[in-house]
Short mmCIF file of C-alpha atoms in Angstrom, two decimals:
data_model
loop_
_atom_site.label_atom_id
_atom_site.label_comp_id
_atom_site.label_asym_id
_atom_site.label_seq_id
_atom_site.Cartn_x
_atom_site.Cartn_y
_atom_site.Cartn_z
CA UNK A 1325 -17.44 10.12 16.66
CA UNK A 1326 -14.64 11.25 18.96
CA UNK A 1327 -15.69 13.07 22.14
CA UNK A 1328 -13.93 16.01 23.77
CA UNK A 1329 -12.56 13.75 26.50
CA UNK A 1330 -11.23 11.18 24.03
CA UNK A 1331 -9.75 13.85 21.74
CA UNK A 1332 -8.00 15.49 24.68
CA UNK A 1333 -6.62 12.18 25.95
CA UNK A 1334 -5.13 11.43 22.52
CA UNK A 1335 -3.50 14.86 22.07
CA UNK A 1336 -0.88 15.56 24.75
CA UNK A 1337 -1.14 19.34 24.36
CA UNK A 1338 -4.83 19.22 25.33
CA UNK A 1339 -4.81 16.60 28.08
CA UNK A 1340 -4.70 19.33 30.72
CA UNK A 1341 -7.97 20.78 29.36
CA UNK A 1342 -10.11 17.88 30.60
CA UNK A 1343 -12.39 19.09 33.37
CA UNK A 1344 -11.35 22.73 33.07
CA UNK A 1345 -13.91 25.49 32.37
CA UNK A 1346 -12.29 26.61 29.12
CA UNK A 1347 -11.68 23.05 27.89
CA UNK A 1348 -14.90 22.60 25.96
CA UNK A 1349 -14.56 26.09 24.53
CA UNK A 1350 -11.31 24.96 22.90
CA UNK A 1351 -13.11 21.83 21.70
CA UNK A 1352 -15.56 24.05 19.81
CA UNK A 1353 -12.86 26.46 18.60
CA UNK A 1354 -11.22 23.45 16.98
CA UNK A 1355 -14.49 22.77 15.18
CA UNK A 1356 -15.18 19.41 16.78
CA UNK A 1357 -18.67 20.39 17.93
CA UNK A 1358 -19.90 21.05 14.40
CA UNK A 1359 -18.01 18.05 13.05
CA UNK A 1360 -19.82 15.84 15.57
CA UNK A 1361 -23.22 17.18 14.48
CA UNK A 1362 -22.42 16.54 10.80
CA UNK A 1363 -21.18 13.07 11.69
CA UNK A 1364 -24.41 12.15 13.47
CA UNK A 1365 -26.60 13.54 10.67
CA UNK A 1366 -24.62 11.75 7.94
CA UNK A 1367 -24.62 8.51 9.89
CA UNK A 1368 -28.41 8.64 10.32
CA UNK A 1369 -29.01 9.44 6.66
CA UNK A 1370 -26.80 6.77 5.07
CA UNK A 1371 -26.76 3.01 4.84
CA UNK A 1372 -23.11 2.32 3.91
CA UNK A 1373 -19.65 3.88 3.93
CA UNK A 1374 -19.81 5.59 0.56
CA UNK A 1375 -23.26 6.93 1.30
CA UNK A 1376 -21.92 8.29 4.58
CA UNK A 1377 -19.05 10.11 2.83
CA UNK A 1378 -21.49 11.54 0.28
CA UNK A 1379 -23.68 12.87 3.10
CA UNK A 1380 -20.70 14.38 4.94
CA UNK A 1381 -19.55 16.15 1.80
CA UNK A 1382 -23.06 17.40 1.06
CA UNK A 1383 -23.44 18.80 4.58
CA UNK A 1384 -20.04 20.49 4.46
CA UNK A 1385 -20.64 21.71 0.88
CA UNK A 1386 -17.59 19.88 -0.52
CA UNK A 1387 -17.16 17.83 -3.68
CA UNK A 1388 -14.42 15.45 -4.87
CA UNK A 1389 -13.53 15.68 -8.56
CA UNK A 1390 -11.33 13.13 -10.35
CA UNK A 1391 -9.77 15.10 -13.21
CA UNK A 1392 -8.92 11.95 -15.18
CA UNK A 1393 -11.62 9.35 -14.41
CA UNK A 1394 -10.32 7.10 -17.20
CA UNK A 1395 -7.37 6.33 -14.88
CA UNK A 1396 -9.68 4.51 -12.44
CA UNK A 1397 -8.95 1.42 -14.56
CA UNK A 1398 -5.54 1.19 -12.89
CA UNK A 1399 -7.26 0.19 -9.66
CA UNK A 1400 -8.93 -2.82 -11.27
CA UNK A 1401 -6.13 -3.85 -13.63
CA UNK A 1402 -3.86 -4.56 -10.64
CA UNK A 1403 -4.99 -7.03 -7.97
CA UNK A 1404 -2.78 -5.51 -5.28
CA UNK A 1405 -1.08 -2.14 -5.38
CA UNK A 1406 -0.29 0.83 -3.19
CA UNK A 1407 -1.11 4.45 -3.81
CA UNK A 1408 1.03 7.34 -2.59
CA UNK A 1409 -0.42 10.82 -2.23
CA UNK A 1410 0.43 14.26 -1.02
CA UNK A 1411 -1.56 15.31 2.05
CA UNK A 1412 -2.84 18.89 1.63
CA UNK A 1413 -6.15 18.80 3.53
CA UNK A 1414 -5.96 16.09 6.18
CA UNK A 1415 -9.27 14.32 6.80
CA UNK A 1416 -10.70 15.15 3.36
CA UNK A 1417 -7.74 13.43 1.67
CA UNK A 1418 -8.43 10.10 3.37
CA UNK A 1419 -12.18 10.24 2.82
CA UNK A 1420 -11.79 11.27 -0.83
CA UNK A 1421 -9.40 8.41 -1.55
CA UNK A 1422 -11.75 5.92 0.10
CA UNK A 1423 -14.72 7.26 -1.85
CA UNK A 1424 -12.92 7.19 -5.20
CA UNK A 1425 -11.03 3.91 -4.90
CA UNK A 1426 -13.68 1.92 -3.03
CA UNK A 1427 -16.14 2.55 -5.86
CA UNK A 1428 -14.11 0.01 -7.86
CA UNK A 1429 -12.10 -1.66 -5.04
CA UNK A 1430 -14.16 -1.96 -1.85
CA UNK A 1431 -11.24 -3.75 -0.17
CA UNK A 1432 -9.07 -0.61 -0.06
CA UNK A 1433 -7.42 0.28 3.26
CA UNK A 1434 -4.93 2.93 4.30
CA UNK A 1435 -2.78 4.07 7.19
CA UNK A 1436 -4.18 7.30 8.63
CA UNK A 1437 -4.35 9.14 11.95
CA UNK A 1438 -6.56 8.00 14.83
CA UNK A 1439 -9.34 10.54 14.07
CA UNK A 1440 -10.53 8.79 10.90
CA UNK A 1441 -10.43 5.42 12.62
CA UNK A 1442 -13.15 6.74 14.97
CA UNK A 1443 -15.55 7.37 12.08
CA UNK A 1444 -17.56 4.18 12.39
CA UNK A 1445 -19.21 3.90 8.95
CA UNK A 1446 -15.80 3.95 7.24
CA UNK A 1447 -13.45 2.87 10.04
CA UNK A 1448 -12.86 -0.51 8.36
CA UNK A 1449 -10.93 1.31 5.61
CA UNK A 1450 -8.33 2.73 8.01
CA UNK A 1451 -5.33 1.35 9.86
CA UNK A 1452 -4.88 3.94 12.63
CA UNK A 1453 -1.74 5.57 13.97
CA UNK A 1454 -1.55 8.45 16.44
CA UNK A 1455 0.64 11.27 15.06
CA UNK A 1456 0.83 12.82 18.54
CA UNK A 1457 2.52 9.82 20.14
CA UNK A 1458 6.22 10.02 20.83
CA UNK A 1459 8.37 6.97 21.15
CA UNK A 1460 12.02 6.40 21.88
CA UNK A 1461 12.09 3.61 19.30
CA UNK A 1462 10.44 2.70 16.01
CA UNK A 1463 8.53 -0.14 17.67
CA UNK A 1464 5.37 1.95 18.06
CA UNK A 1465 4.78 1.92 14.29
CA UNK A 1466 5.25 -1.83 13.88
CA UNK A 1467 1.67 -3.05 14.60
CA UNK A 1468 0.17 -0.78 11.93
CA UNK A 1469 2.85 -1.73 9.41
CA UNK A 1470 2.25 -5.43 10.09
CA UNK A 1471 -1.48 -5.02 9.51
CA UNK A 1472 -0.76 -3.12 6.30
CA UNK A 1473 1.64 -5.78 5.00
CA UNK A 1474 -0.80 -8.58 5.85
CA UNK A 1475 -3.53 -6.75 3.93
CA UNK A 1476 -1.27 -6.54 0.88
CA UNK A 1477 -0.16 -10.16 1.16
CA UNK A 1478 -3.80 -11.23 1.11
CA UNK A 1479 -4.17 -9.58 -2.32
CA UNK A 1480 -5.67 -6.22 -1.33
CA UNK A 1481 -4.65 -2.61 -2.10
CA UNK A 1482 -3.34 0.02 0.30
CA UNK A 1483 -3.14 3.80 0.25
CA UNK A 1484 -0.49 5.86 1.97
CA UNK A 1485 0.20 9.46 2.80
CA UNK A 1486 3.95 8.95 3.16
CA UNK A 1487 4.59 12.35 4.74
CA UNK A 1488 2.66 11.23 7.83
CA UNK A 1489 1.59 14.86 8.34
CA UNK A 1490 -0.61 17.37 6.56
CA UNK A 1491 1.18 19.60 4.03
CA UNK A 1492 2.82 22.73 5.40
CA UNK A 1493 4.83 25.78 4.43
CA UNK A 1494 8.13 24.23 3.41
CA UNK A 1495 10.25 26.99 1.80
CA UNK A 1496 9.72 30.53 0.55
CA UNK A 1497 6.03 30.13 1.42
CA UNK A 1498 5.73 27.21 -0.96
CA UNK A 1499 3.22 24.65 0.35
CA UNK A 1500 3.94 20.94 0.18
CA UNK A 1501 4.61 17.74 2.06
CA UNK A 1502 7.61 17.31 4.28
CA UNK A 1503 10.08 14.62 3.20
CA UNK A 1504 8.28 11.30 2.86
CA UNK A 1505 9.00 9.01 5.78
CA UNK A 1506 11.29 6.01 5.46
CA UNK A 1507 9.14 3.37 7.28
CA UNK A 1508 6.45 3.78 4.61
CA UNK A 1509 8.95 3.78 1.75
CA UNK A 1510 10.64 0.66 3.12
CA UNK A 1511 7.26 -1.10 3.32
CA UNK A 1512 6.61 -0.20 -0.31
CA UNK A 1513 10.01 -1.59 -1.30
CA UNK A 1514 9.34 -4.80 0.59
CA UNK A 1515 5.85 -5.25 -0.86
CA UNK A 1516 7.03 -5.37 -4.51
CA UNK A 1517 3.71 -4.21 -5.99
CA UNK A 1518 2.86 -1.43 -8.48
CA UNK A 1519 2.69 2.07 -7.01
CA UNK A 1520 -0.02 4.44 -8.25
CA UNK A 1521 0.60 8.13 -7.46
CA UNK A 1522 -2.43 10.31 -6.67
CA UNK A 1523 -2.05 14.09 -6.47
CA UNK A 1524 -4.42 16.39 -4.58
CA UNK A 1525 -4.67 19.98 -5.81
CA UNK A 1526 -4.90 22.86 -3.32
CA UNK A 1527 -4.17 23.39 0.36
CA UNK A 1528 -5.73 24.32 3.71
CA UNK A 1529 -6.34 27.86 4.93
CA UNK A 1530 -3.44 30.22 5.58
CA UNK A 1531 -4.53 30.41 9.21
CA UNK A 1532 -3.97 26.67 9.50
CA UNK A 1533 -0.62 26.87 7.71
CA UNK A 1534 0.65 29.74 9.85
CA UNK A 1535 -0.44 27.99 13.06
CA UNK A 1536 1.66 25.06 11.89
CA UNK A 1537 4.77 27.24 11.99
CA UNK A 1538 4.34 27.42 15.77
CA UNK A 1539 4.18 23.65 16.32
CA UNK A 1540 3.15 20.60 14.20
CA UNK A 1541 0.86 19.35 17.00
CA UNK A 1542 -1.11 22.60 16.79
CA UNK A 1543 -1.41 22.16 13.03
CA UNK A 1544 -2.78 18.64 13.39
CA UNK A 1545 -5.12 19.66 16.22
CA UNK A 1546 -6.71 22.27 13.95
CA UNK A 1547 -7.48 19.78 11.15
CA UNK A 1548 -11.14 19.41 12.29
CA UNK A 1549 -11.59 23.17 11.94
CA UNK A 1550 -10.50 22.83 8.32
CA UNK A 1551 -13.46 20.56 7.65
CA UNK A 1552 -15.77 23.47 8.40
CA UNK A 1553 -14.35 26.15 6.10
CA UNK A 1554 -14.46 24.47 2.69
CA UNK A 1555 -18.07 25.18 1.66
CA UNK A 1556 -18.25 25.31 -2.14
CA UNK A 1557 -14.82 23.69 -2.44
CA UNK A 1558 -14.06 21.16 -5.17
CA UNK A 1559 -11.23 18.85 -4.18
CA UNK A 1560 -9.47 17.95 -7.41
CA UNK A 1561 -7.29 14.87 -7.63
CA UNK A 1562 -5.36 13.28 -10.47
CA UNK A 1563 -4.32 9.64 -10.78
CA UNK A 1564 -0.94 8.80 -12.30
CA UNK A 1565 0.15 5.76 -14.24
CA UNK A 1566 1.27 2.77 -12.18
CA UNK A 1567 4.98 2.64 -11.44
CA UNK A 1568 6.16 -0.91 -12.02
CA UNK A 1569 8.22 -2.95 -9.58
CA UNK A 1570 11.04 -2.99 -12.13
CA UNK A 1571 11.15 0.80 -12.26
CA UNK A 1572 11.08 1.01 -8.47
CA UNK A 1573 14.04 -1.38 -8.23
CA UNK A 1574 16.23 1.15 -10.02
CA UNK A 1575 16.34 2.91 -6.64
CA UNK A 1576 18.15 0.70 -4.13
CA UNK A 1577 18.14 3.12 -1.20
CA UNK A 1578 14.79 3.91 0.46
CA UNK A 1579 15.78 7.59 0.55
CA UNK A 1580 16.17 7.63 -3.24
CA UNK A 1581 12.94 5.73 -3.87
CA UNK A 1582 11.07 8.11 -1.56
CA UNK A 1583 12.34 11.15 -3.45
CA UNK A 1584 11.43 9.49 -6.76
CA UNK A 1585 7.85 8.70 -5.65
CA UNK A 1586 7.49 12.20 -4.20
CA UNK A 1587 8.59 13.72 -7.51
CA UNK A 1588 6.30 11.47 -9.59
CA UNK A 1589 3.33 12.49 -7.44
CA UNK A 1590 3.99 16.23 -7.65
CA UNK A 1591 4.55 15.95 -11.41
CA UNK A 1592 0.79 15.36 -11.64
CA UNK A 1593 0.23 18.97 -10.57
CA UNK A 1594 -1.40 21.17 -13.20
CA UNK A 1595 0.94 23.55 -15.05
CA UNK A 1596 3.92 21.65 -13.67
#
């Protein structure tokens, strides 16, 4: 699991904390100390990736619930596909998708932030990007996108969180994803495979959401703390019907396709 030094080196805001007296205090305020202990316990008590996720969820007191399990057939009826999801919780979203989809498609991979790629028992499911990195060009995202496209071309499925960030307060204290990012949408267009929307119900704590109003880096840095405050939580997700390539091609511009996929995902929300 990621150490304080490695976490700090990856997050620009916290690089100055390395070697300072209050540095490790911040590490524990962010919840990384407890997360590390859970990680080690789950790793020692499991023999494979899914067993590891089950142990993590048991230790944190969290459960994933698929509201429409009959829709799991969509993951086996299509050889290659992509899923698009909202991103309300952060780490739990990626682990829940891996646990659900890998039960029928063990070859599933997804693009996620660098933290999940450090979780050894399930790291093979993740193509890492660092949301804290800044670049003056789009070249920094190309290696991950190439790996993702190669995975698809070899006949395997991919999952995406097209927002690239955890859900936030967007308007009038409504909670949702920011606009889905064009590099991901363009990759989906290029791939020409069915798209399966997956909607996660719920959101992180209001403390987390309000911190995010200060700066998005702070919001992402506090994601580990959100792992620790969900005891008794059931993470509900719903799987939508596959969106065919033909239907996707009705939207020529990536911006329009992104809005369409965003809408189709949020239409899976209860009482919508």
